[in-house]
XYZ file of C-alpha atoms in Angstrom:
674
model
C 38.501 95.319 -23.407
C 34.777 95.573 -23.749
C 34.477 91.976 -24.969
C 31.531 90.200 -23.468
C 32.328 87.945 -20.605
C 31.724 84.214 -21.231
C 28.473 82.908 -19.886
C 28.713 81.248 -16.534
C 28.907 77.401 -16.513
C 25.451 75.906 -16.354
C 24.671 73.048 -13.999
C 23.480 69.888 -15.819
C 19.796 69.208 -15.626
C 18.947 65.819 -14.080
C 15.679 63.923 -14.052
C 14.949 61.511 -11.203
C 11.917 59.959 -12.726
C 8.552 60.341 -14.411
C 7.457 62.940 -11.864
C 10.212 65.366 -12.994
C 9.214 64.867 -16.645
C 5.544 65.498 -15.819
C 6.538 68.635 -13.875
C 8.556 69.919 -16.853
C 5.677 69.344 -19.249
C 3.242 71.090 -16.909
C 5.569 74.091 -16.401
C 4.133 77.406 -17.727
C 6.082 80.432 -19.033
C 5.441 83.596 -17.060
C 6.682 87.173 -17.700
C 6.663 90.364 -15.697
C 3.888 91.616 -17.918
C 2.344 90.863 -21.229
C 4.877 92.964 -23.099
C 7.917 91.382 -21.455
C 8.984 89.429 -24.512
C 12.636 89.322 -23.515
C 11.888 87.638 -20.232
C 9.556 85.226 -21.933
C 12.211 84.445 -24.607
C 14.808 83.759 -21.965
C 12.399 81.500 -20.145
C 11.569 79.822 -23.461
C 15.279 79.225 -24.179
C 15.707 77.801 -20.703
C 12.617 75.624 -21.219
C 13.995 74.354 -24.565
C 17.254 73.433 -22.871
C 15.346 71.495 -20.253
C 13.352 69.751 -22.980
C 16.571 68.787 -24.781
C 18.014 67.463 -21.534
C 14.778 65.551 -20.925
C 14.845 64.091 -24.437
C 18.491 63.082 -23.936
C 17.625 61.473 -20.600
C 14.725 59.611 -22.201
C 16.967 58.381 -25.049
C 19.583 57.173 -22.569
C 16.896 55.461 -20.537
C 15.463 53.856 -23.687
C 18.942 52.557 -24.623
C 19.341 51.179 -21.126
C 15.907 49.584 -21.340
C 16.739 48.049 -24.731
C 19.961 46.624 -23.316
C 18.069 45.258 -20.319
C 15.430 43.790 -22.658
C 18.190 42.093 -24.649
C 19.637 40.618 -21.472
C 16.204 39.426 -20.347
C 15.537 37.881 -23.761
C 18.831 36.015 -23.491
C 17.928 34.799 -20.011
C 14.483 33.752 -21.272
C 16.034 31.809 -24.163
C 18.455 30.128 -21.786
C 15.589 29.309 -19.408
C 13.496 27.908 -22.279
C 16.415 25.779 -23.409
C 16.997 24.545 -19.853
C 13.265 23.850 -19.481
C 13.233 21.886 -22.742
C 16.196 19.814 -21.514
C 14.457 19.140 -18.198
C 11.259 18.140 -20.013
C 13.179 15.750 -22.295
C 14.948 14.239 -19.270
C 11.633 13.810 -17.476
C 10.097 12.190 -20.551
C 13.049 9.796 -20.731
C 12.617 8.980 -17.039
C 8.913 8.449 -17.515
C 9.563 6.099 -20.444
C 12.131 4.212 -18.355
C 9.653 4.006 -15.490
C 6.937 2.680 -17.821
C 9.342 0.091 -19.241
C 10.406 -0.909 -15.748
C 6.751 -1.180 -14.721
C 6.005 -3.461 -17.692
C 9.048 -5.574 -16.874
C 7.943 -5.839 -13.232
C 4.458 -6.839 -14.352
C 5.932 -9.563 -16.569
C 8.120 -10.759 -13.690
C 5.095 -10.698 -11.412
C 3.089 -12.806 -13.873
C 5.937 -15.308 -14.308
C 6.433 -15.510 -10.547
C 2.714 -16.157 -10.139
C 2.882 -19.053 -12.609
C 6.006 -20.419 -10.880
C 4.232 -20.155 -7.554
C 1.267 -22.152 -8.853
C 3.608 -24.835 -10.230
C 5.500 -24.984 -6.939
C 2.248 -25.331 -4.991
C 1.089 -28.123 -7.318
C 4.415 -29.936 -6.935
C 4.243 -29.438 -3.183
C 0.754 -30.942 -2.997
C 1.856 -33.858 -5.180
C 4.883 -34.469 -2.940
C 2.716 -34.377 0.182
C 0.218 -36.801 -1.357
C 3.030 -39.136 -2.485
C 4.605 -38.910 0.947
C 1.307 -39.831 2.581
C 0.887 -42.876 0.300
C 4.462 -43.969 0.942
C 4.013 -43.500 4.675
C 0.897 -45.704 4.674
C 2.685 -48.357 2.589
C 5.669 -48.262 4.942
C 3.425 -48.630 7.996
C 1.627 -51.572 6.354
C 4.959 -53.213 5.432
C 6.291 -52.731 8.963
C 3.154 -54.233 10.497
C 3.348 -57.188 8.060
C 7.018 -57.648 8.845
C 6.319 -57.642 12.590
C 3.544 -60.205 12.144
C 5.822 -62.429 10.046
C 8.606 -62.105 12.627
C 6.260 -63.196 15.416
C 5.010 -66.039 13.220
C 8.598 -67.117 12.522
C 9.448 -67.173 16.222
C 6.396 -69.320 16.937
C 7.377 -71.692 14.089
C 10.905 -72.018 15.484
C 9.572 -72.889 18.935
C 7.152 -75.427 17.441
C 9.962 -76.890 15.352
C 12.075 -77.373 18.456
C 9.201 -79.118 20.230
C 8.565 -81.360 17.220
C 12.258 -82.267 17.000
C 12.104 -83.433 20.602
C 9.028 -85.522 19.796
C 10.781 -87.007 16.747
C 13.713 -88.100 18.913
C 11.326 -89.688 21.365
C 9.484 -91.495 18.554
C 12.776 -92.692 17.078
C 13.669 -94.271 20.420
C 10.243 -95.935 20.588
C 10.641 -97.220 17.025
C 14.012 -98.697 17.883
C 12.562 -100.591 20.807
C 9.678 -101.850 18.638
C 12.120 -103.077 15.986
C 14.013 -104.990 18.654
C 10.737 -106.483 19.867
C 9.831 -107.454 16.283
C 13.171 -109.155 15.840
C 12.646 -111.156 18.995
C 9.189 -112.147 17.761
C 10.586 -113.342 14.445
C 13.225 -115.396 16.214
C 10.591 -116.852 18.472
C 8.479 -117.792 15.394
C 11.414 -119.650 13.868
C 11.935 -121.548 17.044
C 8.243 -122.506 17.099
C 8.402 -123.745 13.525
C 11.449 -125.859 14.379
C 9.716 -127.280 17.398
C 6.581 -127.987 15.345
C 8.488 -129.963 12.703
C 10.529 -131.784 15.287
C 7.667 -132.583 17.686
C 4.865 -133.179 15.178
C 4.393 -136.650 16.454
C 3.776 -135.607 20.028
C 0.064 -134.436 20.317
C 0.408 -133.360 23.914
C 3.331 -131.134 23.033
C 1.261 -129.623 20.194
C -1.612 -129.148 22.582
C 0.741 -127.295 24.880
C 2.010 -125.321 21.969
C -1.642 -124.658 20.986
C -2.339 -123.290 24.416
C 0.763 -121.195 24.135
C -0.376 -119.896 20.753
C -3.812 -119.064 22.166
C -2.154 -117.057 24.847
C -0.034 -115.420 22.162
C -3.191 -114.633 20.130
C -4.757 -113.082 23.210
C -1.653 -110.938 23.510
C -1.974 -110.067 19.824
C -5.581 -109.039 20.407
C -4.463 -106.769 23.221
C -1.780 -105.388 20.972
C -4.366 -104.870 18.201
C -6.518 -102.926 20.625
C -3.543 -100.769 21.482
C -2.984 -100.255 17.743
C -6.631 -99.152 17.397
C -6.145 -96.726 20.231
C -3.047 -95.387 18.537
C -4.971 -95.021 15.267
C -7.724 -93.102 17.055
C -5.068 -90.912 18.622
C -3.578 -90.349 15.162
C -7.007 -89.383 13.809
C -7.517 -86.936 16.693
C -4.055 -85.500 16.152
C -4.840 -85.242 12.435
C -8.086 -83.331 13.097
C -6.223 -81.102 15.552
C -3.552 -80.483 12.913
C -6.268 -79.492 10.405
C -7.723 -77.035 12.904
C -4.287 -75.595 13.638
C -3.571 -75.293 9.905
C -6.801 -73.311 9.332
C -6.205 -70.977 12.313
C -2.456 -70.231 12.359
C 0.418 -70.584 9.926
C 2.739 -71.657 12.746
C 0.778 -74.936 13.243
C 2.014 -76.108 9.814
C 5.280 -77.306 11.250
C 3.420 -78.986 14.111
C 1.324 -80.921 11.596
C 4.479 -81.918 9.779
C 5.916 -83.341 12.990
C 2.706 -85.172 13.813
C 2.603 -86.548 10.280
C 6.151 -87.787 10.709
C 5.080 -89.437 13.935
C 2.074 -91.005 12.241
C 4.327 -92.193 9.409
C 6.715 -93.777 11.900
C 3.796 -95.383 13.694
C 2.535 -96.588 10.325
C 5.927 -98.148 9.536
C 6.034 -99.732 12.949
C 2.535 -101.034 12.597
C 3.349 -102.293 9.093
C 6.222 -104.251 10.547
C 3.974 -105.593 13.281
C 1.331 -106.398 10.699
C 3.903 -108.269 8.623
C 4.884 -110.306 11.671
C 1.229 -110.875 12.450
C 0.664 -111.973 8.866
C 3.490 -114.444 9.186
C 2.005 -115.635 12.460
C -1.384 -115.772 10.868
C 0.074 -117.854 8.006
C 1.340 -120.340 10.552
C -1.693 -120.334 12.748
C -4.348 -119.657 10.127
C -5.917 -123.034 10.701
C -6.148 -122.472 14.404
C -8.204 -119.288 14.206
C -9.645 -117.011 11.583
C -10.383 -114.120 13.877
C -6.866 -112.723 13.872
C -6.829 -112.619 10.071
C -10.037 -110.595 9.836
C -8.824 -108.193 12.484
C -5.470 -107.792 10.752
C -7.270 -107.112 7.480
C -9.201 -104.340 9.201
C -5.969 -102.986 10.582
C -4.444 -103.064 7.107
C -7.448 -101.183 5.656
C -7.147 -98.564 8.354
C -3.403 -98.290 7.762
C -3.991 -97.738 4.033
C -6.514 -94.984 4.816
C -3.995 -93.465 7.233
C -1.271 -93.535 4.577
C -3.573 -91.797 2.080
C -4.365 -89.141 4.692
C -0.655 -88.719 5.414
C 0.112 -88.214 1.713
C -2.604 -85.581 1.475
C -1.228 -83.808 4.528
C 2.266 -83.958 3.007
C 1.036 -82.179 -0.142
C -0.697 -79.526 1.957
C 2.493 -79.042 3.976
C 4.469 -78.524 0.768
C 1.878 -75.967 -0.407
C 2.149 -74.108 2.903
C 5.952 -74.177 2.695
C 5.741 -72.608 -0.801
C 3.399 -69.920 0.548
C 5.776 -69.269 3.436
C 8.709 -68.868 1.033
C 6.613 -66.507 -1.084
C 5.755 -64.468 2.022
C 9.437 -64.280 2.972
C 10.263 -63.086 -0.541
C 7.537 -60.457 -0.346
C 8.932 -59.371 3.016
C 12.390 -58.930 1.496
C 10.949 -56.974 -1.407
C 8.926 -54.803 1.003
C 12.113 -54.077 2.981
C 13.876 -53.040 -0.232
C 10.877 -50.921 -1.247
C 10.854 -49.312 2.195
C 14.531 -48.371 1.862
C 13.953 -46.978 -1.619
C 10.930 -45.075 -0.356
C 12.941 -43.584 2.500
C 15.701 -42.443 0.149
C 13.142 -40.997 -2.250
C 11.404 -39.302 0.674
C 14.660 -37.682 1.749
C 15.298 -36.418 -1.787
C 11.708 -35.119 -2.037
C 12.129 -33.445 1.353
C 15.321 -31.706 0.190
C 13.585 -30.663 -3.027
C 10.620 -29.339 -1.031
C 12.923 -27.306 1.227
C 14.652 -25.887 -1.848
C 11.296 -25.006 -3.416
C 10.128 -23.373 -0.190
C 13.325 -21.315 -0.098
C 12.827 -20.267 -3.708
C 9.188 -19.485 -2.951
C 10.228 -17.258 -0.037
C 12.725 -15.448 -2.250
C 10.095 -14.997 -4.966
C 7.594 -13.604 -2.459
C 10.237 -11.178 -1.182
C 10.973 -10.079 -4.753
C 7.254 -9.500 -5.310
C 7.045 -7.363 -2.153
C 10.147 -5.372 -3.161
C 8.769 -4.954 -6.677
C 5.457 -3.683 -5.311
C 7.281 -1.151 -3.113
C 9.321 0.013 -6.111
C 6.165 0.234 -8.217
C 4.458 2.428 -5.653
C 7.513 4.640 -5.361
C 7.908 5.057 -9.129
C 4.163 5.461 -9.655
C 3.842 8.310 -7.179
C 7.140 9.863 -8.299
C 5.702 10.066 -11.824
C 2.515 11.655 -10.482
C 4.540 14.199 -8.516
C 6.551 15.019 -11.632
C 3.314 15.556 -13.523
C 2.094 17.815 -10.724
C 0.126 17.342 -7.524
C -2.557 19.640 -8.942
C -3.561 18.998 -12.532
C -6.316 20.532 -14.618
C -7.948 18.660 -17.502
C -10.408 20.158 -19.960
C -13.183 18.220 -21.657
C -15.035 19.917 -24.540
C -18.570 18.846 -25.334
C -20.143 19.394 -28.791
C -21.770 22.764 -29.428
C -25.535 22.844 -29.174
C -27.754 24.182 -31.937
C -28.439 27.419 -30.053
C -24.762 28.070 -29.271
C -22.477 30.223 -31.443
C -18.714 30.198 -31.815
C -16.112 27.707 -32.905
C -13.657 25.435 -31.093
C -10.290 24.357 -32.515
C -7.184 22.593 -31.249
C -3.488 23.361 -31.989
C -1.911 21.061 -34.581
C 1.717 21.868 -33.789
C 3.862 23.287 -31.054
C 4.070 22.388 -27.413
C 0.295 22.735 -26.886
C -0.664 19.693 -28.968
C -3.148 17.767 -26.840
C -2.952 20.483 -24.170
C -4.435 23.564 -25.831
C -7.839 24.735 -27.018
C -8.788 27.834 -29.060
C -12.213 29.505 -28.971
C -13.601 31.886 -31.578
C -16.426 34.160 -30.415
C -17.605 37.319 -32.175
C -14.472 37.349 -34.379
C -12.366 37.316 -31.218
C -9.966 34.417 -30.630
C -9.160 33.060 -27.155
C -6.422 30.485 -26.407
C -6.179 28.308 -23.303
C -3.675 25.653 -22.154
C -4.262 22.788 -19.703
C -2.471 19.638 -18.561
C -4.663 17.652 -20.953
C -7.511 18.496 -23.351
C -10.206 16.012 -24.429
C -12.126 17.007 -27.540
C -15.815 16.268 -28.106
C -14.972 12.861 -29.648
C -13.233 11.594 -26.472
C -15.017 8.682 -24.790
C -15.631 8.086 -21.100
C -12.879 5.469 -21.132
C -10.368 7.973 -22.604
C -11.009 10.378 -19.743
C -10.799 7.659 -17.096
C -7.525 6.297 -18.498
C -5.884 9.657 -17.793
C -6.994 9.789 -14.148
C -6.752 6.038 -13.394
C -3.250 6.501 -12.007
C -4.651 8.842 -9.352
C -7.153 6.153 -8.377
C -4.265 3.686 -7.979
C -2.561 6.183 -5.640
C -5.610 6.087 -3.358
C -5.253 2.301 -3.133
C -1.550 2.794 -2.297
C -2.481 4.874 0.758
C -2.651 8.428 -0.579
C -5.486 10.949 -0.350
C -6.877 11.827 -3.761
C -9.500 14.379 -4.768
C -11.057 14.647 -8.267
C -13.419 17.516 -9.181
C -15.735 18.075 -12.118
C -15.897 21.875 -12.539
C -17.768 23.953 -15.113
C -20.815 26.023 -15.789
C -24.256 24.486 -15.702
C -25.015 22.277 -18.683
C -21.355 21.617 -19.512
C -21.626 17.849 -18.820
C -20.051 17.491 -15.356
C -22.529 14.898 -14.086
C -22.198 12.960 -17.336
C -18.424 12.833 -16.875
C -18.585 11.867 -13.190
C -21.557 9.467 -13.182
C -22.559 8.818 -16.795
C -25.008 5.976 -17.302
C -23.857 2.971 -15.207
C -26.281 0.690 -17.070
C -24.067 0.745 -20.192
C -20.363 -0.059 -20.069
C -19.283 2.558 -22.634
C -21.243 5.313 -20.839
C -20.014 4.707 -17.293
C -18.529 7.797 -15.653
C -15.422 8.327 -13.533
C -17.053 7.288 -10.255
C -18.242 3.760 -11.283
C -15.062 3.146 -13.299
C -12.848 4.212 -10.384
C -14.678 1.889 -8.025
C -14.402 -1.018 -10.468
C -10.642 -0.466 -10.743
C -10.236 -0.311 -6.961
C -12.157 -3.543 -6.334
C -10.421 -5.401 -9.193
C -6.961 -4.289 -8.069
C -7.686 -5.152 -4.434
C -8.736 -8.661 -5.507
C -5.472 -9.071 -7.457
C -3.420 -7.895 -4.450
C -4.956 -10.578 -2.224
C -2.447 -13.052 -3.685
C 0.327 -10.868 -2.212
C -1.194 -10.982 1.269
C -3.169 -7.735 1.129
C -6.618 -7.482 2.678
C -8.716 -4.367 2.208
C -11.687 -2.891 4.038
C -13.643 -0.117 2.315
C -16.208 2.340 3.623
C -18.343 4.614 1.463
C -20.275 7.773 2.225
C -22.071 10.289 0.011
C -23.271 13.774 0.864
C -24.260 17.004 -0.830
C -23.605 20.603 0.163
C -26.713 22.628 -0.627
C -26.709 26.331 0.282
C -23.737 25.709 2.623
C -25.731 22.962 4.363
C -24.635 19.308 4.491
C -27.181 16.650 3.511
C -26.625 12.911 3.945
C -27.625 11.252 0.651
C -27.434 7.742 2.156
C -29.752 8.445 5.088
C -32.596 5.947 5.281
C -35.241 8.591 5.958
C -35.902 10.987 3.086
C -37.207 13.586 5.562
C -33.793 13.734 7.249
C -32.239 14.295 3.823
C -34.517 17.129 2.839
C -34.676 19.051 6.096
C -30.871 19.399 6.156
C -30.408 19.485 9.930
C -27.486 21.861 9.567
C -26.505 21.530 13.198
C -26.494 17.735 12.954
C -23.572 17.301 10.564
C -20.379 18.881 11.902
C -16.998 18.648 10.138
C -14.082 17.580 12.368
C -10.393 16.990 11.651
C -8.403 14.704 13.965
C -4.695 14.802 14.790
C -3.883 12.205 12.099
C -5.256 14.415 9.324
C -8.472 12.438 8.878
C -11.790 14.180 8.257
C -14.988 13.051 9.963
C -18.579 14.303 9.610
C -20.652 13.625 12.705
C -23.764 11.430 12.287
C -22.969 10.834 8.595
C -24.041 7.439 7.225
C -20.941 5.312 6.487
C -21.496 1.952 4.779
C -19.043 -0.961 4.569
C -18.816 -2.062 0.931
C -17.411 -5.347 -0.334
C -18.299 -5.351 -4.039
C -19.016 -3.007 -6.929
C -22.681 -4.069 -6.862
C -23.121 -2.731 -3.334
C -21.562 0.612 -4.329
C -23.737 0.824 -7.458
C -26.893 0.446 -5.372
C -25.658 3.218 -3.053
C -25.004 5.520 -6.022
C -28.513 4.919 -7.369
C -30.036 5.657 -3.984
C -28.000 8.849 -3.613
C -28.827 10.045 -7.158
C -32.531 9.934 -6.326
C -32.006 12.204 -3.315
C -29.780 14.864 -4.922
C -31.045 18.426 -5.326
C -31.658 19.474 -8.943
C -33.590 22.390 -10.470
C -34.538 24.071 -13.731
C -32.914 27.295 -14.948
C -32.814 29.151 -18.231
C -29.395 27.615 -18.890
C -30.214 23.976 -18.051
C -33.442 21.982 -17.831
C -32.066 19.805 -14.978
C -29.209 21.568 -13.265
C -27.352 20.172 -10.233
C -27.994 22.700 -7.454
C -25.538 21.201 -4.934
C -21.992 19.873 -4.633
C -22.096 16.048 -4.500
C -19.163 14.466 -2.632
C -18.593 10.684 -2.814
C -15.931 9.487 -0.340
C -14.355 6.025 -0.310
C -12.070 5.244 2.634
C -9.620 2.412 1.994
C -7.910 0.458 4.805
C -5.295 -2.093 3.720
C -3.211 -4.585 5.746
C -0.530 -6.976 4.492
C -0.431 -9.966 6.840
C 2.943 -11.101 5.509
C 4.859 -7.821 5.915
C 2.635 -6.110 8.546
C 2.304 -3.096 6.243
C -0.734 -0.857 6.662
C -2.114 1.734 4.263
C -5.000 4.147 4.659
C -6.148 6.050 1.573
C -9.084 8.274 0.736
C -10.688 8.831 -2.649
C -12.990 11.863 -2.973
C -14.973 12.167 -6.195
C -16.861 15.473 -6.416
C -19.531 16.511 -8.892
C -19.632 20.275 -8.345
C -22.761 22.346 -8.863
C -22.875 24.250 -12.145
C -21.630 27.824 -12.124
C -23.766 30.397 -13.964
C -24.166 34.133 -14.377
C -27.162 35.658 -12.695
C -28.141 37.713 -15.746
C -28.150 34.591 -17.945
C -29.709 32.081 -15.565
C -32.751 34.246 -14.820
C -32.759 32.921 -11.265
C -35.106 34.467 -8.716
C -36.178 33.646 -5.187
C -34.757 30.307 -3.976
C -32.968 29.766 -7.295
C -31.214 33.111 -6.856
C -30.102 32.126 -3.366
C -28.841 28.774 -4.678
C -26.906 30.440 -7.502
C -25.248 32.915 -5.152
C -24.231 30.118 -2.745
C -22.872 27.994 -5.618
C -20.828 30.836 -7.121
C -19.437 31.811 -3.725
C -18.306 28.261 -2.863
C -16.734 27.798 -6.313
C -14.870 31.089 -5.899
C -13.598 29.898 -2.495
C -12.515 26.625 -4.087
C -10.507 28.449 -6.774
C -8.863 30.610 -4.075
C -7.795 27.482 -2.167
C -6.415 25.792 -5.303
C -4.408 28.904 -6.290
C -3.040 29.234 -2.746
C -1.920 25.603 -2.744
C -0.349 25.973 -6.198
C 1.584 29.053 -5.035
C 2.523 27.282 -1.773
C 1.268 30.152 0.344
C 1.488 29.918 4.116
C -2.184 30.641 4.694
C -4.747 28.673 2.730
C -8.385 29.815 3.191
C -9.976 26.413 3.806
C -12.617 27.770 6.220
C -14.206 30.136 3.691
C -16.705 27.457 2.598
C -18.072 24.082 3.752
C -16.718 22.360 0.632
C -13.092 23.458 1.087
C -13.216 22.822 4.840
C -14.579 19.313 4.236
C -11.744 18.543 1.783
C -9.047 20.355 3.740
C -6.669 17.451 4.392
C -7.217 15.821 0.999
C -6.639 19.073 -0.839
C-alpha cells in the first residue's frame, strides 16, 4: 500500500541545433545554498540525462551526415564518370573535326590545281579559237576574191567565144577568096600557054598582072596593119596578164585569133608564092616583100607558142588555186566543227569551275563553323601558364605532373617546404619556344580573321617575361613574340584567301594606359605622347558594339613590314621604369588593336573582326618593389587596374548579369571584345 508511485513520464529532450547544444554546455548547476547537495544532485542527474540525449542526438546526426556523405560521394562518382564520357566524346569530335579540316584542305588544294589547269585549257582554247577565226576570215576573203575572179573569167570567155565565131566567119570568107584566086591562076596559066604566040595578049595580061601586083601590095599593107594590130594586142595581153588573172582567158582568145590570122596569112602567102613563081621574072619586089612577111609570120608564130606555154602555166596555177580553195573550205568546216566541240567543252569546264568554286565557299563556311565550335568547346575564356627559368637569386622548385588528368595542364611549386599545385588550360615549361606558345593561340588569331573579336592578355608580376612573350625580338625569327607572329599569320592567310574572292582592309592602332590615362603611342609628336592629354582621348561604344577612341591615330596597314615599323615606333614611346624587382619594368598597359574588314566579291559576304593584343603592366607588392613617389603611384594604379580586370573575367566566367567594365580604363576599353 505504501509502495512508491512510479515516476511521472518524462518528455523527450529535443535539440534544434548547435545553439541548444551550446546552451546545454554553458548551463550551470545552482542550489538553494551551498549545503543543498540533494538539489544539486537532482540537477546533476537531470543535466546528465540532457547530456545523454545530446550525445544521442549528435550520434544520430552524425549517422545522417555519413549517409548524406555517402550519397554525395556516389553522385560525385557518377558526375565524374559522366564528365569523363563527355570529355572522351568531345575529344572524338575534335579529332573528327581535325580530320575533316585536313580533308577539306586537301580538297581545296586539289581544286586549286584543277582550277589552274582549267584556266590554262581555257586560255589555250581561246588562243586556238582566235587563230582559227583569223584563218577562216582569210579563207573566206580568198574565196570571195576567187569567186569574183571566176565571174570575170566567165564573162571574158563569153566575149572571146563571140570573137572566135566572128573570126571563123572571116576565115571562111578568106578561104573562099583564096580558092577563087587559085582558080584564077590556073586560068591564067592556061591562057599563057595557049596564047604565048600573041605578044599583045601577053602585054594585056602583063598589064593585068601589074594591076594584080598593085592589089597584092595593098593586101600586103593590110597584112602589115594586121600584124601591127596583133603586136599591139599581144602587148595588151601581156599587160593584162601581169595585172589580173582574168585577162589570161582574153589573151588565149587573142592568141587564137592571131593563130587564125597566121593560118590565113600563110594561105595567102602560099598563093602569093605561087603567083610569085609565075611572075617572078616580071618583078622581084613582091618576092622580097613576101619574104619579109614570112619572117614576120615566123616571129609571130614563135610569140604565139610562148604565149601558149604561159597560158598553160596560168591554167595550172588556176587549177592549183581552185584546189586550195576546196581544201580551205574543208578546213573551214573542220574548224567550225572543232570550234563547236571546244565551245561545248569550255561550257562544261565553266560549269565544273562554278561547282568547284561553290564547293570551296561551302567548305570555307563549314571550316569556320567547325573552327569556332572547337574554340567554344575549349572555352571562350582560357588561361595559359608559361614558366620561365628560375634566376640565381630566386629560391624554390618547379615541377610538372607526370600522370593523371593534369598532364600538360598542371604545375607544382615548392617554397619553404610547402607545396602548391595549380591547374590551367595549358602549361608551357621553361623549355617551350615562342613558336610553341603561338601554335596554341594561333586558332584564336584565325577567329579574328573570320570576323570575331579576340583579346589576348599577357598577365604576371613584373619580371616574369610578359613583354618577351608578347613582343620578343622581331629581328630573329625564333625569338618573335605573339604580336609579330599573329600579324604574319593574318597577312599570309588573307593573301591565300584572295583566290577565293576575299579582299581585306586592315587598320592598326597602339596605345598605353598609364596611371588610368590613355597615351597614343603612334602619335607623330612625342610631346603629345608624354603629356597624356587625358581629356583628349575618350572611349566610346557605338550601337554595333564597336569601340572607338577619339583622336587616336589609326593607320591603314597593307603588309607585315608596315606593322613592324609601327611596333618599333611604339616601343620607343612606351613608359618603362626601374624597381627593386625589375631593372626595366613596363609601367603601363600596352594595347595593340588590329581591325579587320573583309569582303567577298563573289558571295557578297562581309566580316569585321578585331584582334586586341595586350601586354599588361607587371604586378608587384609594394613591400617588395620598394616604390616611392611616382613609382608608388604607378604601382597602385597598376594593381588596381589588374584587380578590376580579374573581377571582370570572373564575372564573365560566372555569367553574372552585371559585369564591372567601368571600374577601370582598361576593362572599359575592351568591354565589347571581352
